Amino acid sequence: MALPPEDSLQMKSYLVAIGLPSTTAEKFSSMFCKPQVPEEWLTLIQSTKNNNEISSGKKIESFLFIYNELQKHFREATNVTVDDFQSNQKGGKVLMEDIDEENCRNDLDELWYVDDLEELDEYKMTNNRGTFFIFWFTEGRSGADKDFEMYEDIAKLLGFNNIRSHKDKNATEISDILNKYGKEDHSHDDCVVCAVAAHGRTSDQIQVKGGVFIDLNEFVKHFNENNCKDLKGKPKIIIVQACRGNFLEKAVELRKDNDEHHVERPTYNNVYPELKDYAENLETNYNDLLLASSSIPDTLSMRDEVNGSYYIKHLLEEIKDNNRRDIWEILTKVNWQLSLIGFKVKIKRGDEIVKIKQMPCFRSNLTKKLHFHTQNEMKEKSRRDCHSRSTDVSRRHRCKWRCW
């Protein structure tokens, strides 16, 4: 007896819905559809599927057990009964003690290709990087021009030829610039980067020309898939050098006691009146978006009046050292470097000097690895990947399915 074709299709859809990969679900449903499957096993399959008292994970384990037993049934042509399986059921929960753990692990590897799932894909990067936007604002920001120069150097190091710099633009001008960009053809672009250097405040608001504050999303939203369909599936990187509040982060003090190092927890000292009405900005949650900020929420970001912002300076130095690494590794290294630096700040109240630190952060919605390879490096990587895949396919072909 076998499942009717329509039931087999429904079973495949159901297995995918509870978490099995499509290829694995197809193999399971094909097995259950074989005409030699005993009726008692089909009944068990249906009862497991309809049992609402066990979790999806336990159901997957149950179906894997059934799959293993049916493999043995077809290989050995023996009468496998359902008793062994039912003896492992207790209170609607499936116990796995009697299953051959090694077989189970091997089948999972063959069915799900676990080694592939552990390795992320990589964004395709060519010599046509795309556009690197630089928005920088000079009002009340000594050293702002140095920020622009460092951003420009970063763009060139990452291989961008199309660098669009915009100095001291107001909200309307920014919107017009990015709207125009969204209407252009970016089908051959690798990605887009938007770098901002400005004053900022809580809730990720950026000060533009005229002292007006706008939401960071006014920069980001123009790169989403609705406003720029050509960027679908491509990395969108936003780099923000700006304060995110008026709080100073107190530097960590290390002390030695009984030959052990102890680290005091960082505390936050408000220099200015306490901030109110803090709200999170959830409008920048887009696929393939990386948002890098020079400071954590509510805190200040440091800038040298001559040499520019410390965050951009360290980001440039890290990219100079090795711009071929994954962007996640680069940004993490910048976080680490700045976390080791202490700053002395003079507070207006009583001319007090305090030691503080700056802690950058980034949030990644990227779905693949991102390396800024050159075209020759991409060709070499593609050659290595092709060789690796053909070796892997040969290995899999040697893993014969015992039931086929």
Short mmCIF file of N, CA, C and O in Angstrom, two decimals, residues 134-153 165-168 197-198 303-309 312:
data_model
loop_
_atom_site.label_atom_id
_atom_site.label_comp_id
_atom_site.label_asym_id
_atom_site.label_seq_id
_atom_site.Cartn_x
_atom_site.Cartn_y
_atom_site.Cartn_z
N ILE A 134 28.51 60.06 0.55
CA ILE A 134 29.08 60.70 1.74
C ILE A 134 28.26 61.95 2.03
O ILE A 134 28.24 62.90 1.23
N PHE A 135 27.57 61.95 3.15
CA PHE A 135 26.85 63.14 3.63
C PHE A 135 27.57 63.63 4.87
O PHE A 135 27.62 62.92 5.89
N TRP A 136 28.18 64.81 4.78
CA TRP A 136 28.85 65.33 5.97
C TRP A 136 28.44 66.78 6.22
O TRP A 136 28.13 67.54 5.31
N PHE A 137 28.40 67.11 7.51
CA PHE A 137 27.85 68.39 7.95
C PHE A 137 28.87 69.09 8.84
O PHE A 137 29.48 68.47 9.72
N THR A 138 29.08 70.38 8.58
CA THR A 138 30.18 71.11 9.21
C THR A 138 29.73 72.05 10.32
O THR A 138 30.56 72.52 11.10
N GLU A 139 28.44 72.33 10.42
CA GLU A 139 27.97 73.30 11.41
C GLU A 139 28.28 72.82 12.83
O GLU A 139 27.76 71.80 13.29
N GLY A 140 29.16 73.58 13.53
CA GLY A 140 29.51 73.22 14.90
C GLY A 140 30.33 71.94 14.98
O GLY A 140 30.39 71.31 16.04
N ARG A 141 30.99 71.53 13.89
CA ARG A 141 31.74 70.27 13.85
C ARG A 141 33.15 70.52 13.30
O ARG A 141 33.45 70.22 12.16
N SER A 142 34.02 71.07 14.13
CA SER A 142 35.42 71.24 13.73
C SER A 142 36.01 69.87 13.43
O SER A 142 35.81 68.92 14.18
N GLY A 143 36.76 69.78 12.34
CA GLY A 143 37.31 68.50 11.92
C GLY A 143 36.41 67.73 10.98
O GLY A 143 36.73 66.61 10.57
N ALA A 144 35.25 68.31 10.60
CA ALA A 144 34.30 67.62 9.72
C ALA A 144 34.89 67.36 8.35
O ALA A 144 34.62 66.32 7.74
N ASP A 145 35.69 68.31 7.84
CA ASP A 145 36.30 68.10 6.53
C ASP A 145 37.26 66.91 6.53
O ASP A 145 37.40 66.20 5.53
N LYS A 146 37.90 66.68 7.67
CA LYS A 146 38.77 65.52 7.81
C LYS A 146 37.94 64.23 7.77
O LYS A 146 38.38 63.21 7.19
N ASP A 147 36.74 64.27 8.34
CA ASP A 147 35.84 63.12 8.26
C ASP A 147 35.54 62.79 6.80
O ASP A 147 35.55 61.61 6.40
N PHE A 148 35.27 63.82 6.01
CA PHE A 148 34.99 63.60 4.59
C PHE A 148 36.18 62.96 3.88
O PHE A 148 36.03 62.00 3.13
N GLU A 149 37.38 63.49 4.15
CA GLU A 149 38.57 62.95 3.50
C GLU A 149 38.78 61.47 3.85
O GLU A 149 39.13 60.66 2.99
N MET A 150 38.54 61.12 5.11
CA MET A 150 38.73 59.73 5.52
C MET A 150 37.66 58.83 4.90
O MET A 150 37.95 57.70 4.48
N TYR A 151 36.42 59.29 4.85
CA TYR A 151 35.36 58.52 4.18
C TYR A 151 35.72 58.29 2.71
O TYR A 151 35.52 57.21 2.16
N GLU A 152 36.26 59.32 2.06
CA GLU A 152 36.64 59.21 0.65
C GLU A 152 37.75 58.18 0.48
O GLU A 152 37.72 57.38 -0.47
N ASP A 153 38.71 58.17 1.39
CA ASP A 153 39.78 57.18 1.33
C ASP A 153 39.22 55.76 1.51
O ASP A 153 39.66 54.82 0.85
N SER A 165 29.63 62.86 -2.98
CA SER A 165 29.76 63.57 -1.71
C SER A 165 28.81 64.76 -1.68
O SER A 165 28.65 65.48 -2.67
N HIS A 166 28.18 64.96 -0.54
CA HIS A 166 27.19 66.04 -0.37
C HIS A 166 27.43 66.70 0.98
O HIS A 166 27.30 66.08 2.02
N LYS A 167 27.78 67.98 0.92
CA LYS A 167 28.14 68.73 2.11
C LYS A 167 26.99 69.65 2.53
O LYS A 167 26.43 70.39 1.70
N ASP A 168 26.63 69.60 3.81
CA ASP A 168 25.67 70.53 4.41
C ASP A 168 24.37 70.63 3.61
O ASP A 168 23.96 71.71 3.18
N ALA A 197 28.32 61.81 8.50
CA ALA A 197 29.08 62.40 9.59
C ALA A 197 28.35 63.67 10.01
O ALA A 197 28.29 64.65 9.25
N ALA A 198 27.78 63.68 11.22
CA ALA A 198 26.92 64.79 11.64
C ALA A 198 26.77 64.78 13.15
O ALA A 198 27.25 63.88 13.85
N ARG A 303 35.18 63.22 18.70
CA ARG A 303 35.75 63.79 17.47
C ARG A 303 36.88 64.73 17.83
O ARG A 303 36.76 65.56 18.73
N ASP A 304 38.01 64.60 17.14
CA ASP A 304 39.13 65.51 17.32
C ASP A 304 38.93 66.72 16.41
O ASP A 304 38.58 66.57 15.23
N GLU A 305 39.14 67.92 16.93
CA GLU A 305 38.84 69.14 16.18
C GLU A 305 39.78 69.34 14.99
O GLU A 305 39.49 70.14 14.11
N VAL A 306 40.90 68.62 14.97
CA VAL A 306 41.85 68.74 13.86
C VAL A 306 41.84 67.49 12.99
O VAL A 306 41.75 67.56 11.75
N ASN A 307 41.90 66.33 13.61
CA ASN A 307 42.08 65.06 12.89
C ASN A 307 40.78 64.32 12.60
O ASN A 307 40.81 63.24 12.02
N GLY A 308 39.66 64.88 13.00
CA GLY A 308 38.39 64.26 12.68
C GLY A 308 37.95 63.22 13.70
O GLY A 308 38.55 63.07 14.77
N SER A 309 36.92 62.46 13.37
CA SER A 309 36.29 61.52 14.30
C SER A 309 37.14 60.27 14.48
O SER A 309 37.71 59.74 13.53
N ILE A 312 35.82 56.98 12.49
CA ILE A 312 36.15 56.92 11.06
C ILE A 312 37.65 56.68 10.89
O ILE A 312 38.08 55.93 9.99
#
